[in-house]
Amino acid sequence: MEVPLSRPDISWEDKQAVLAVLDTPFLALGPHLQRFEEAVAGYVGARFGVAVNSGTSALHLLVRAFGIGEGDEVITTPFSFIASSNCILYERARPVFVDVEAETGNIDPDLIESAITPRTKAILPVDAFGQPARLDVIRAIAERHGLVVIEDACESLGSEYKGKKCGSPAYAHAAAFAFYPNKQITTGEGGMIVTDDPEVARLCRSMRNQGRGESGIWLSHERLGYNYRMDELSAALGLAQMRRIEEIVAKRERVAAMYAERLSRVPGIRIPRVAPEVTRMSWFVYVIRVEDGVDRDAVMDYLIKNGVQCRPYFTPIHLQPFYRALFGYKEGDFPVTERLGRSSIAIPFHNNLTREEIEYVAQKLEEAVTRQ
Ligand SMILES: Cc1ncc(COP(=O)(O)O)c(C=O)c1O
């Protein structure tokens, strides 16, 4: 059996929505863009949504919109996808890593305050694998120190923390979502900024569109901008997917529950735990951990040989070659992150994973662990 790591879930209605765009004169900057923005912003309870062409673009524009630049510091997590930290480097600011909590893999709020310096401008938490960071505590720290919270919610569309959605302005001054094909909803490539701050929304709208002003006059540029626009085909797909976001989150919950039930009987591995403050978990990926004494890489080799796709997830950012070269990071700098990085495996996960596929993955995992 071959079990892919991920697979997009595109319905007949999704396809019709994209095809219909091709019959209109608007393939870019048309009506779907705004409707998709309103759908996502409304869903998370934010006033504004600004759609862009990737989650990375969304994060980059936020760093710029909050005026973070050379010499500034942003506190963030090394246990993430590299974009959450690269977006800070793009503006020649410095990502200041603090280690994560062992249970959730999310930034440890207890370590944040001692990392704050006079140069700190923002805290950039990441909701790893869909699980919200401790967003209320992080916001309170930010308020005490006059900092901005930029939430990297690229993996957590639909998750809720203490009854409020990830990306909610209750927690973050602004947040970024991503819609790559393995995400909860996809637009092919795509991302979105959500915020209650009209100035941040205005700046991001301008910067995604070559720095044009609100009038949109084509050859009038008010500031440095980019082409980070989302096209209409992508926006139509995103809008169609947002119509069934509840069904999508529920399907993923069901797959995660089937895994939890089956894998809790497999020795040598630990299934992911969701913190009690998380009132709804919107699963992005399903990441298990091997226990001490189990050779993670050997387990992965065995899975791959048997057709089960898997990935080490995440490889810590500070140990990436160019971060080591730029900042001199080394093993031992962020021990909890590194322990998670050494022991984690993302196993196949998507909306429509079947019970048979889950059984097969579980069997192969069992064999991989017991044959060591
Ligand atoms: C935590 C995190 N941040 C940022 C991104 C960047 O999103 P994109 O790949 O759409 O640029 C991703 C997506 O892969 C992510 O998982």
PDB file of C-alpha atoms in Angstrom, residues 70-352:
ATOM      1  CA  GLU A  70      17.392  46.832  10.967  1.00  0.00           C
ATOM      2  CA  GLY A  71      18.573  46.432  14.556  1.00  0.00           C
ATOM      3  CA  ASP A  72      15.144  45.481  15.891  1.00  0.00           C
ATOM      4  CA  GLU A  73      14.518  42.174  17.635  1.00  0.00           C
ATOM      5  CA  VAL A  74      11.526  39.868  17.370  1.00  0.00           C
ATOM      6  CA  ILE A  75      11.018  37.076  19.873  1.00  0.00           C
ATOM      7  CA  THR A  76       9.974  33.849  18.221  1.00  0.00           C
ATOM      8  CA  THR A  77      10.273  30.065  18.263  1.00  0.00           C
ATOM      9  CA  PRO A  78      12.974  27.888  16.715  1.00  0.00           C
ATOM     10  CA  PHE A  79      10.518  24.956  16.451  1.00  0.00           C
ATOM     11  CA  SER A  80       8.709  26.039  13.301  1.00  0.00           C
ATOM     12  CA  PHE A  81       8.764  26.156   9.546  1.00  0.00           C
ATOM     13  CA  ILE A  82      11.600  28.453   8.536  1.00  0.00           C
ATOM     14  CA  ALA A  83       9.376  31.203   7.059  1.00  0.00           C
ATOM     15  CA  SER A  84       8.294  32.391  10.533  1.00  0.00           C
ATOM     16  CA  SER A  85      11.860  33.417  11.187  1.00  0.00           C
ATOM     17  CA  ASN A  86      13.028  34.318   7.680  1.00  0.00           C
ATOM     18  CA  CYS A  87      10.339  37.018   7.471  1.00  0.00           C
ATOM     19  CA  ILE A  88      12.218  38.830  10.248  1.00  0.00           C
ATOM     20  CA  LEU A  89      15.565  38.447   8.462  1.00  0.00           C
ATOM     21  CA  TYR A  90      14.117  39.908   5.240  1.00  0.00           C
ATOM     22  CA  GLU A  91      13.961  43.259   7.029  1.00  0.00           C
ATOM     23  CA  ARG A  92      17.403  42.867   8.631  1.00  0.00           C
ATOM     24  CA  ALA A  93      15.848  42.520  12.061  1.00  0.00           C
ATOM     25  CA  ARG A  94      16.960  39.751  14.397  1.00  0.00           C
ATOM     26  CA  PRO A  95      14.889  36.714  15.335  1.00  0.00           C
ATOM     27  CA  VAL A  96      15.493  36.063  19.035  1.00  0.00           C
ATOM     28  CA  PHE A  97      14.609  32.475  19.749  1.00  0.00           C
ATOM     29  CA  VAL A  98      13.226  31.198  22.993  1.00  0.00           C
ATOM     30  CA  ASP A  99      12.684  27.516  23.613  1.00  0.00           C
ATOM     31  CA  VAL A 100       9.332  25.730  23.474  1.00  0.00           C
ATOM     32  CA  GLU A 101       7.103  23.770  25.843  1.00  0.00           C
ATOM     33  CA  ALA A 102       7.737  20.040  25.642  1.00  0.00           C
ATOM     34  CA  GLU A 103       4.056  19.085  25.538  1.00  0.00           C
ATOM     35  CA  THR A 104       2.858  21.312  22.715  1.00  0.00           C
ATOM     36  CA  GLY A 105       6.021  22.363  20.875  1.00  0.00           C
ATOM     37  CA  ASN A 106       4.878  25.974  21.143  1.00  0.00           C
ATOM     38  CA  ILE A 107       6.885  28.951  22.422  1.00  0.00           C
ATOM     39  CA  ASP A 108       7.236  28.819  26.205  1.00  0.00           C
ATOM     40  CA  PRO A 109       5.737  32.071  27.568  1.00  0.00           C
ATOM     41  CA  ASP A 110       7.701  31.664  30.804  1.00  0.00           C
ATOM     42  CA  LEU A 111      10.918  32.242  28.849  1.00  0.00           C
ATOM     43  CA  ILE A 112       9.775  35.267  26.875  1.00  0.00           C
ATOM     44  CA  GLU A 113      10.257  38.070  29.396  1.00  0.00           C
ATOM     45  CA  SER A 114      13.918  37.312  30.021  1.00  0.00           C
ATOM     46  CA  ALA A 115      14.538  37.583  26.254  1.00  0.00           C
ATOM     47  CA  ILE A 116      13.074  41.104  26.005  1.00  0.00           C
ATOM     48  CA  THR A 117      15.616  43.897  25.471  1.00  0.00           C
ATOM     49  CA  PRO A 118      15.243  47.598  24.605  1.00  0.00           C
ATOM     50  CA  ARG A 119      15.431  46.540  20.925  1.00  0.00           C
ATOM     51  CA  THR A 120      12.519  44.107  21.111  1.00  0.00           C
ATOM     52  CA  LYS A 121       9.606  45.224  18.936  1.00  0.00           C
ATOM     53  CA  ALA A 122       7.379  42.188  18.643  1.00  0.00           C
ATOM     54  CA  ILE A 123       6.586  38.636  19.686  1.00  0.00           C
ATOM     55  CA  LEU A 124       5.896  36.225  16.854  1.00  0.00           C
ATOM     56  CA  PRO A 125       4.361  32.996  18.191  1.00  0.00           C
ATOM     57  CA  VAL A 126       3.588  30.074  15.873  1.00  0.00           C
ATOM     58  CA  ASP A 127       0.636  27.707  16.364  1.00  0.00           C
ATOM     59  CA  ALA A 128       2.648  24.566  15.646  1.00  0.00           C
ATOM     60  CA  PHE A 129       0.809  21.785  13.807  1.00  0.00           C
ATOM     61  CA  GLY A 130      -2.471  23.649  14.340  1.00  0.00           C
ATOM     62  CA  GLN A 131      -2.253  23.819  18.131  1.00  0.00           C
ATOM     63  CA  PRO A 132      -2.602  27.402  19.406  1.00  0.00           C
ATOM     64  CA  ALA A 133       0.294  28.854  21.377  1.00  0.00           C
ATOM     65  CA  ARG A 134      -0.607  30.250  24.836  1.00  0.00           C
ATOM     66  CA  LEU A 135      -1.962  33.300  23.098  1.00  0.00           C
ATOM     67  CA  ASP A 136      -3.550  35.092  26.084  1.00  0.00           C
ATOM     68  CA  VAL A 137      -0.401  34.917  28.188  1.00  0.00           C
ATOM     69  CA  ILE A 138       1.696  36.081  25.223  1.00  0.00           C
ATOM     70  CA  ARG A 139      -0.610  39.024  24.606  1.00  0.00           C
ATOM     71  CA  ALA A 140      -0.462  40.024  28.279  1.00  0.00           C
ATOM     72  CA  ILE A 141       3.354  40.006  28.190  1.00  0.00           C
ATOM     73  CA  ALA A 142       3.285  42.084  25.008  1.00  0.00           C
ATOM     74  CA  GLU A 143       0.922  44.633  26.597  1.00  0.00           C
ATOM     75  CA  ARG A 144       3.151  44.935  29.665  1.00  0.00           C
ATOM     76  CA  HIS A 145       6.176  45.724  27.494  1.00  0.00           C
ATOM     77  CA  GLY A 146       4.539  47.721  24.702  1.00  0.00           C
ATOM     78  CA  LEU A 147       5.214  45.034  22.074  1.00  0.00           C
ATOM     79  CA  VAL A 148       3.265  43.904  19.051  1.00  0.00           C
ATOM     80  CA  VAL A 149       2.021  40.309  18.666  1.00  0.00           C
ATOM     81  CA  ILE A 150       2.221  38.899  15.132  1.00  0.00           C
ATOM     82  CA  GLU A 151       0.677  35.440  15.205  1.00  0.00           C
ATOM     83  CA  ASP A 152       1.912  32.917  12.676  1.00  0.00           C
ATOM     84  CA  ALA A 153      -1.395  31.088  12.290  1.00  0.00           C
ATOM     85  CA  CYS A 154      -0.328  29.540   8.984  1.00  0.00           C
ATOM     86  CA  GLU A 155      -1.063  26.082  10.397  1.00  0.00           C
ATOM     87  CA  SER A 156      -4.074  26.826  12.581  1.00  0.00           C
ATOM     88  CA  LEU A 157      -7.072  28.032  10.563  1.00  0.00           C
ATOM     89  CA  GLY A 158     -10.094  26.862  12.545  1.00  0.00           C
ATOM     90  CA  SER A 159      -8.354  26.192  15.857  1.00  0.00           C
ATOM     91  CA  GLU A 160      -9.684  27.899  18.964  1.00  0.00           C
ATOM     92  CA  TYR A 161      -7.945  28.908  22.164  1.00  0.00           C
ATOM     93  CA  LYS A 162     -10.208  29.569  25.156  1.00  0.00           C
ATOM     94  CA  GLY A 163     -13.193  29.951  22.816  1.00  0.00           C
ATOM     95  CA  LYS A 164     -11.610  32.365  20.334  1.00  0.00           C
ATOM     96  CA  LYS A 165     -10.191  31.516  16.942  1.00  0.00           C
ATOM     97  CA  CYS A 166      -6.515  31.570  16.082  1.00  0.00           C
ATOM     98  CA  GLY A 167      -5.910  34.832  14.268  1.00  0.00           C
ATOM     99  CA  SER A 168      -8.475  36.611  16.465  1.00  0.00           C
ATOM    100  CA  PRO A 169      -7.575  40.221  17.288  1.00  0.00           C
ATOM    101  CA  ALA A 170      -8.282  39.297  20.911  1.00  0.00           C
ATOM    102  CA  TYR A 171      -4.848  37.674  20.906  1.00  0.00           C
ATOM    103  CA  ALA A 172      -2.755  39.090  18.093  1.00  0.00           C
ATOM    104  CA  HIS A 173      -2.428  42.581  16.621  1.00  0.00           C
ATOM    105  CA  ALA A 174      -2.309  40.778  13.295  1.00  0.00           C
ATOM    106  CA  ALA A 175      -2.019  37.191  12.105  1.00  0.00           C
ATOM    107  CA  ALA A 176      -0.968  35.317   8.971  1.00  0.00           C
ATOM    108  CA  PHE A 177      -2.641  32.264   7.429  1.00  0.00           C
ATOM    109  CA  ALA A 178      -1.299  30.026   4.643  1.00  0.00           C
ATOM    110  CA  PHE A 179      -3.142  27.999   2.017  1.00  0.00           C
ATOM    111  CA  TYR A 180      -0.543  25.645   0.521  1.00  0.00           C
ATOM    112  CA  PRO A 181      -2.143  22.360  -0.647  1.00  0.00           C
ATOM    113  CA  ASN A 182      -1.425  20.502   2.611  1.00  0.00           C
ATOM    114  CA  LYS A 183      -3.187  23.145   4.716  1.00  0.00           C
ATOM    115  CA  GLN A 184      -6.751  22.977   6.112  1.00  0.00           C
ATOM    116  CA  ILE A 185      -7.953  24.959   3.093  1.00  0.00           C
ATOM    117  CA  THR A 186      -5.941  25.543  -0.047  1.00  0.00           C
ATOM    118  CA  THR A 187      -5.709  28.086  -2.834  1.00  0.00           C
ATOM    119  CA  GLY A 188      -2.767  26.308  -4.484  1.00  0.00           C
ATOM    120  CA  GLU A 189      -0.322  28.905  -3.229  1.00  0.00           C
ATOM    121  CA  GLY A 190      -1.755  31.629  -1.027  1.00  0.00           C
ATOM    122  CA  GLY A 191      -1.942  33.387   2.297  1.00  0.00           C
ATOM    123  CA  MET A 192      -3.905  35.968   4.235  1.00  0.00           C
ATOM    124  CA  ILE A 193      -3.357  38.698   6.785  1.00  0.00           C
ATOM    125  CA  VAL A 194      -6.099  39.321   9.335  1.00  0.00           C
ATOM    126  CA  THR A 195      -6.196  42.291  11.683  1.00  0.00           C
ATOM    127  CA  ASP A 196      -8.457  44.831  13.360  1.00  0.00           C
ATOM    128  CA  ASP A 197      -5.953  47.598  12.660  1.00  0.00           C
ATOM    129  CA  PRO A 198      -7.047  49.713   9.672  1.00  0.00           C
ATOM    130  CA  GLU A 199      -3.577  51.178   9.155  1.00  0.00           C
ATOM    131  CA  VAL A 200      -1.914  47.751   9.057  1.00  0.00           C
ATOM    132  CA  ALA A 201      -4.545  46.531   6.587  1.00  0.00           C
ATOM    133  CA  ARG A 202      -4.086  49.626   4.424  1.00  0.00           C
ATOM    134  CA  LEU A 203      -0.299  49.289   4.350  1.00  0.00           C
ATOM    135  CA  CYS A 204      -0.456  45.563   3.571  1.00  0.00           C
ATOM    136  CA  ARG A 205      -2.949  46.145   0.741  1.00  0.00           C
ATOM    137  CA  SER A 206      -0.659  48.739  -0.739  1.00  0.00           C
ATOM    138  CA  MET A 207       2.556  46.733  -0.327  1.00  0.00           C
ATOM    139  CA  ARG A 208       1.110  43.562  -1.844  1.00  0.00           C
ATOM    140  CA  ASN A 209       0.272  45.646  -4.947  1.00  0.00           C
ATOM    141  CA  GLN A 210       3.604  47.336  -5.761  1.00  0.00           C
ATOM    142  CA  GLY A 211       3.061  50.079  -3.210  1.00  0.00           C
ATOM    143  CA  ARG A 212       0.102  51.595  -5.030  1.00  0.00           C
ATOM    144  CA  GLY A 213      -2.121  53.885  -3.011  1.00  0.00           C
ATOM    145  CA  GLU A 214      -5.778  53.338  -2.240  1.00  0.00           C
ATOM    146  CA  SER A 215      -6.858  54.956  -5.492  1.00  0.00           C
ATOM    147  CA  GLY A 216      -5.130  52.033  -7.207  1.00  0.00           C
ATOM    148  CA  ILE A 217      -3.843  54.311  -9.975  1.00  0.00           C
ATOM    149  CA  TRP A 218      -1.754  51.912 -11.959  1.00  0.00           C
ATOM    150  CA  LEU A 219       1.525  53.792 -12.318  1.00  0.00           C
ATOM    151  CA  SER A 220       1.416  55.710  -9.078  1.00  0.00           C
ATOM    152  CA  HIS A 221       3.502  54.143  -6.307  1.00  0.00           C
ATOM    153  CA  GLU A 222       3.499  55.603  -2.811  1.00  0.00           C
ATOM    154  CA  ARG A 223       5.910  53.238  -1.088  1.00  0.00           C
ATOM    155  CA  LEU A 224       8.124  50.236  -1.701  1.00  0.00           C
ATOM    156  CA  GLY A 225       5.880  47.345  -2.616  1.00  0.00           C
ATOM    157  CA  TYR A 226       5.876  43.860  -4.054  1.00  0.00           C
ATOM    158  CA  ASN A 227       3.771  41.724  -6.287  1.00  0.00           C
ATOM    159  CA  TYR A 228       2.312  39.556  -3.529  1.00  0.00           C
ATOM    160  CA  ARG A 229      -1.204  39.594  -5.041  1.00  0.00           C
ATOM    161  CA  MET A 230      -3.503  36.585  -4.971  1.00  0.00           C
ATOM    162  CA  ASP A 231      -5.169  35.852  -8.343  1.00  0.00           C
ATOM    163  CA  GLU A 232      -8.909  35.331  -8.786  1.00  0.00           C
ATOM    164  CA  LEU A 233      -8.699  31.587  -9.493  1.00  0.00           C
ATOM    165  CA  SER A 234      -6.976  31.077  -6.157  1.00  0.00           C
ATOM    166  CA  ALA A 235      -9.402  33.379  -4.337  1.00  0.00           C
ATOM    167  CA  ALA A 236     -12.393  31.545  -5.843  1.00  0.00           C
ATOM    168  CA  LEU A 237     -10.984  28.207  -4.713  1.00  0.00           C
ATOM    169  CA  GLY A 238     -10.317  29.583  -1.248  1.00  0.00           C
ATOM    170  CA  LEU A 239     -13.816  31.015  -1.007  1.00  0.00           C
ATOM    171  CA  ALA A 240     -15.359  27.703  -2.065  1.00  0.00           C
ATOM    172  CA  GLN A 241     -13.246  25.875   0.516  1.00  0.00           C
ATOM    173  CA  MET A 242     -14.192  28.358   3.246  1.00  0.00           C
ATOM    174  CA  ARG A 243     -17.859  27.468   2.649  1.00  0.00           C
ATOM    175  CA  ARG A 244     -17.077  24.009   3.999  1.00  0.00           C
ATOM    176  CA  ILE A 245     -14.438  24.884   6.574  1.00  0.00           C
ATOM    177  CA  GLU A 246     -16.492  23.344   9.391  1.00  0.00           C
ATOM    178  CA  GLU A 247     -16.826  20.080   7.488  1.00  0.00           C
ATOM    179  CA  ILE A 248     -13.081  20.105   6.732  1.00  0.00           C
ATOM    180  CA  VAL A 249     -12.066  20.707  10.346  1.00  0.00           C
ATOM    181  CA  ALA A 250     -14.492  17.968  11.454  1.00  0.00           C
ATOM    182  CA  LYS A 251     -13.094  15.487   8.921  1.00  0.00           C
ATOM    183  CA  ARG A 252      -9.583  16.160  10.185  1.00  0.00           C
ATOM    184  CA  GLU A 253     -10.739  15.781  13.794  1.00  0.00           C
ATOM    185  CA  ARG A 254     -12.173  12.384  12.869  1.00  0.00           C
ATOM    186  CA  VAL A 255      -8.913  11.224  11.281  1.00  0.00           C
ATOM    187  CA  ALA A 256      -6.923  12.461  14.289  1.00  0.00           C
ATOM    188  CA  ALA A 257      -9.315  10.637  16.647  1.00  0.00           C
ATOM    189  CA  MET A 258      -8.923   7.391  14.660  1.00  0.00           C
ATOM    190  CA  TYR A 259      -5.151   7.709  14.830  1.00  0.00           C
ATOM    191  CA  ALA A 260      -5.233   8.465  18.566  1.00  0.00           C
ATOM    192  CA  GLU A 261      -7.382   5.445  19.262  1.00  0.00           C
ATOM    193  CA  ARG A 262      -5.249   3.068  17.189  1.00  0.00           C
ATOM    194  CA  LEU A 263      -1.789   4.470  17.947  1.00  0.00           C
ATOM    195  CA  SER A 264      -2.247   4.601  21.702  1.00  0.00           C
ATOM    196  CA  ARG A 265      -1.837   0.805  21.528  1.00  0.00           C
ATOM    197  CA  VAL A 266       1.544   1.049  19.758  1.00  0.00           C
ATOM    198  CA  PRO A 267       4.499   0.807  22.155  1.00  0.00           C
ATOM    199  CA  GLY A 268       7.463   3.178  21.843  1.00  0.00           C
ATOM    200  CA  ILE A 269       5.583   6.126  20.393  1.00  0.00           C
ATOM    201  CA  ARG A 270       3.637   9.063  21.808  1.00  0.00           C
ATOM    202  CA  ILE A 271       0.626  10.559  20.136  1.00  0.00           C
ATOM    203  CA  PRO A 272       0.196  14.358  20.057  1.00  0.00           C
ATOM    204  CA  ARG A 273      -1.430  15.982  23.074  1.00  0.00           C
ATOM    205  CA  VAL A 274      -3.767  18.904  22.913  1.00  0.00           C
ATOM    206  CA  ALA A 275      -3.682  21.403  25.808  1.00  0.00           C
ATOM    207  CA  PRO A 276      -6.933  21.800  27.794  1.00  0.00           C
ATOM    208  CA  GLU A 277      -7.092  25.515  26.872  1.00  0.00           C
ATOM    209  CA  VAL A 278      -7.536  24.522  23.229  1.00  0.00           C
ATOM    210  CA  THR A 279     -11.300  24.570  22.818  1.00  0.00           C
ATOM    211  CA  ARG A 280     -11.086  23.384  19.224  1.00  0.00           C
ATOM    212  CA  MET A 281      -8.159  21.753  17.505  1.00  0.00           C
ATOM    213  CA  SER A 282      -7.951  22.186  13.752  1.00  0.00           C
ATOM    214  CA  TRP A 283      -5.339  19.583  12.860  1.00  0.00           C
ATOM    215  CA  PHE A 284      -2.785  20.628  10.259  1.00  0.00           C
ATOM    216  CA  VAL A 285      -0.486  17.613  10.447  1.00  0.00           C
ATOM    217  CA  TYR A 286      -0.343  14.583  12.718  1.00  0.00           C
ATOM    218  CA  VAL A 287       3.049  14.444  14.401  1.00  0.00           C
ATOM    219  CA  ILE A 288       3.977  11.552  16.663  1.00  0.00           C
ATOM    220  CA  ARG A 289       7.097  11.224  18.788  1.00  0.00           C
ATOM    221  CA  VAL A 290       9.261   8.195  19.359  1.00  0.00           C
ATOM    222  CA  GLU A 291      10.169   7.503  22.969  1.00  0.00           C
ATOM    223  CA  ASP A 292      13.741   7.582  24.266  1.00  0.00           C
ATOM    224  CA  GLY A 293      15.681   4.574  23.054  1.00  0.00           C
ATOM    225  CA  VAL A 294      13.745   4.249  19.792  1.00  0.00           C
ATOM    226  CA  ASP A 295      15.755   5.103  16.662  1.00  0.00           C
ATOM    227  CA  ARG A 296      13.564   7.679  14.915  1.00  0.00           C
ATOM    228  CA  ASP A 297      15.439   7.607  11.625  1.00  0.00           C
ATOM    229  CA  ALA A 298      15.254   3.807  11.463  1.00  0.00           C
ATOM    230  CA  VAL A 299      11.495   4.012  12.051  1.00  0.00           C
ATOM    231  CA  MET A 300      11.169   6.500   9.198  1.00  0.00           C
ATOM    232  CA  ASP A 301      13.290   4.365   6.864  1.00  0.00           C
ATOM    233  CA  TYR A 302      11.063   1.388   7.564  1.00  0.00           C
ATOM    234  CA  LEU A 303       7.886   3.385   6.964  1.00  0.00           C
ATOM    235  CA  ILE A 304       9.200   4.792   3.681  1.00  0.00           C
ATOM    236  CA  LYS A 305      10.318   1.333   2.479  1.00  0.00           C
ATOM    237  CA  ASN A 306       6.779   0.179   3.107  1.00  0.00           C
ATOM    238  CA  GLY A 307       5.083   2.981   1.200  1.00  0.00           C
ATOM    239  CA  VAL A 308       4.196   5.179   4.186  1.00  0.00           C
ATOM    240  CA  GLN A 309       5.323   8.724   3.499  1.00  0.00           C
ATOM    241  CA  CYS A 310       6.638  10.600   6.522  1.00  0.00           C
ATOM    242  CA  ARG A 311       8.885  13.527   7.451  1.00  0.00           C
ATOM    243  CA  PRO A 312      10.965  14.641  10.419  1.00  0.00           C
ATOM    244  CA  TYR A 313       8.960  17.595  11.664  1.00  0.00           C
ATOM    245  CA  PHE A 314      10.312  20.206  12.345  1.00  0.00           C
ATOM    246  CA  THR A 315      14.055  20.417  11.907  1.00  0.00           C
ATOM    247  CA  PRO A 316      14.895  23.256  14.335  1.00  0.00           C
ATOM    248  CA  ILE A 317      15.439  26.589  12.600  1.00  0.00           C
ATOM    249  CA  HIS A 318      18.529  27.530  14.606  1.00  0.00           C
ATOM    250  CA  LEU A 319      20.289  24.381  13.384  1.00  0.00           C
ATOM    251  CA  GLN A 320      19.672  25.106   9.703  1.00  0.00           C
ATOM    252  CA  PRO A 321      23.039  25.642   8.018  1.00  0.00           C
ATOM    253  CA  PHE A 322      22.654  29.327   7.258  1.00  0.00           C
ATOM    254  CA  TYR A 323      21.309  30.168  10.723  1.00  0.00           C
ATOM    255  CA  ARG A 324      24.316  28.419  12.246  1.00  0.00           C
ATOM    256  CA  ALA A 325      26.587  30.399   9.926  1.00  0.00           C
ATOM    257  CA  LEU A 326      24.822  33.745  10.514  1.00  0.00           C
ATOM    258  CA  PHE A 327      24.327  33.557  14.268  1.00  0.00           C
ATOM    259  CA  GLY A 328      26.709  30.851  15.477  1.00  0.00           C
ATOM    260  CA  TYR A 329      23.950  28.638  16.836  1.00  0.00           C
ATOM    261  CA  LYS A 330      24.915  25.124  17.851  1.00  0.00           C
ATOM    262  CA  GLU A 331      23.405  22.001  19.254  1.00  0.00           C
ATOM    263  CA  GLY A 332      22.391  22.440  22.870  1.00  0.00           C
ATOM    264  CA  ASP A 333      21.182  26.064  22.458  1.00  0.00           C
ATOM    265  CA  PHE A 334      17.470  25.156  22.609  1.00  0.00           C
ATOM    266  CA  PRO A 335      17.304  21.704  24.179  1.00  0.00           C
ATOM    267  CA  VAL A 336      13.535  21.175  24.217  1.00  0.00           C
ATOM    268  CA  THR A 337      13.217  22.163  20.555  1.00  0.00           C
ATOM    269  CA  GLU A 338      16.103  19.886  19.664  1.00  0.00           C
ATOM    270  CA  ARG A 339      14.628  16.944  21.577  1.00  0.00           C
ATOM    271  CA  LEU A 340      11.348  17.411  19.717  1.00  0.00           C
ATOM    272  CA  GLY A 341      13.220  17.800  16.441  1.00  0.00           C
ATOM    273  CA  ARG A 342      15.025  14.492  17.019  1.00  0.00           C
ATOM    274  CA  SER A 343      11.979  12.501  18.032  1.00  0.00           C
ATOM    275  CA  SER A 344       9.117  13.784  15.831  1.00  0.00           C
ATOM    276  CA  ILE A 345       7.639  12.171  12.738  1.00  0.00           C
ATOM    277  CA  ALA A 346       4.782  13.594  10.669  1.00  0.00           C
ATOM    278  CA  ILE A 347       2.766  10.651   9.391  1.00  0.00           C
ATOM    279  CA  PRO A 348       0.169  10.656   6.584  1.00  0.00           C
ATOM    280  CA  PHE A 349      -2.664  13.040   7.324  1.00  0.00           C
ATOM    281  CA  HIS A 350      -5.449  14.558   5.247  1.00  0.00           C
ATOM    282  CA  ASN A 351      -9.237  14.960   5.233  1.00  0.00           C
ATOM    283  CA  ASN A 352     -10.029  11.631   3.623  1.00  0.00           C
TER     284      ASN A 352
END
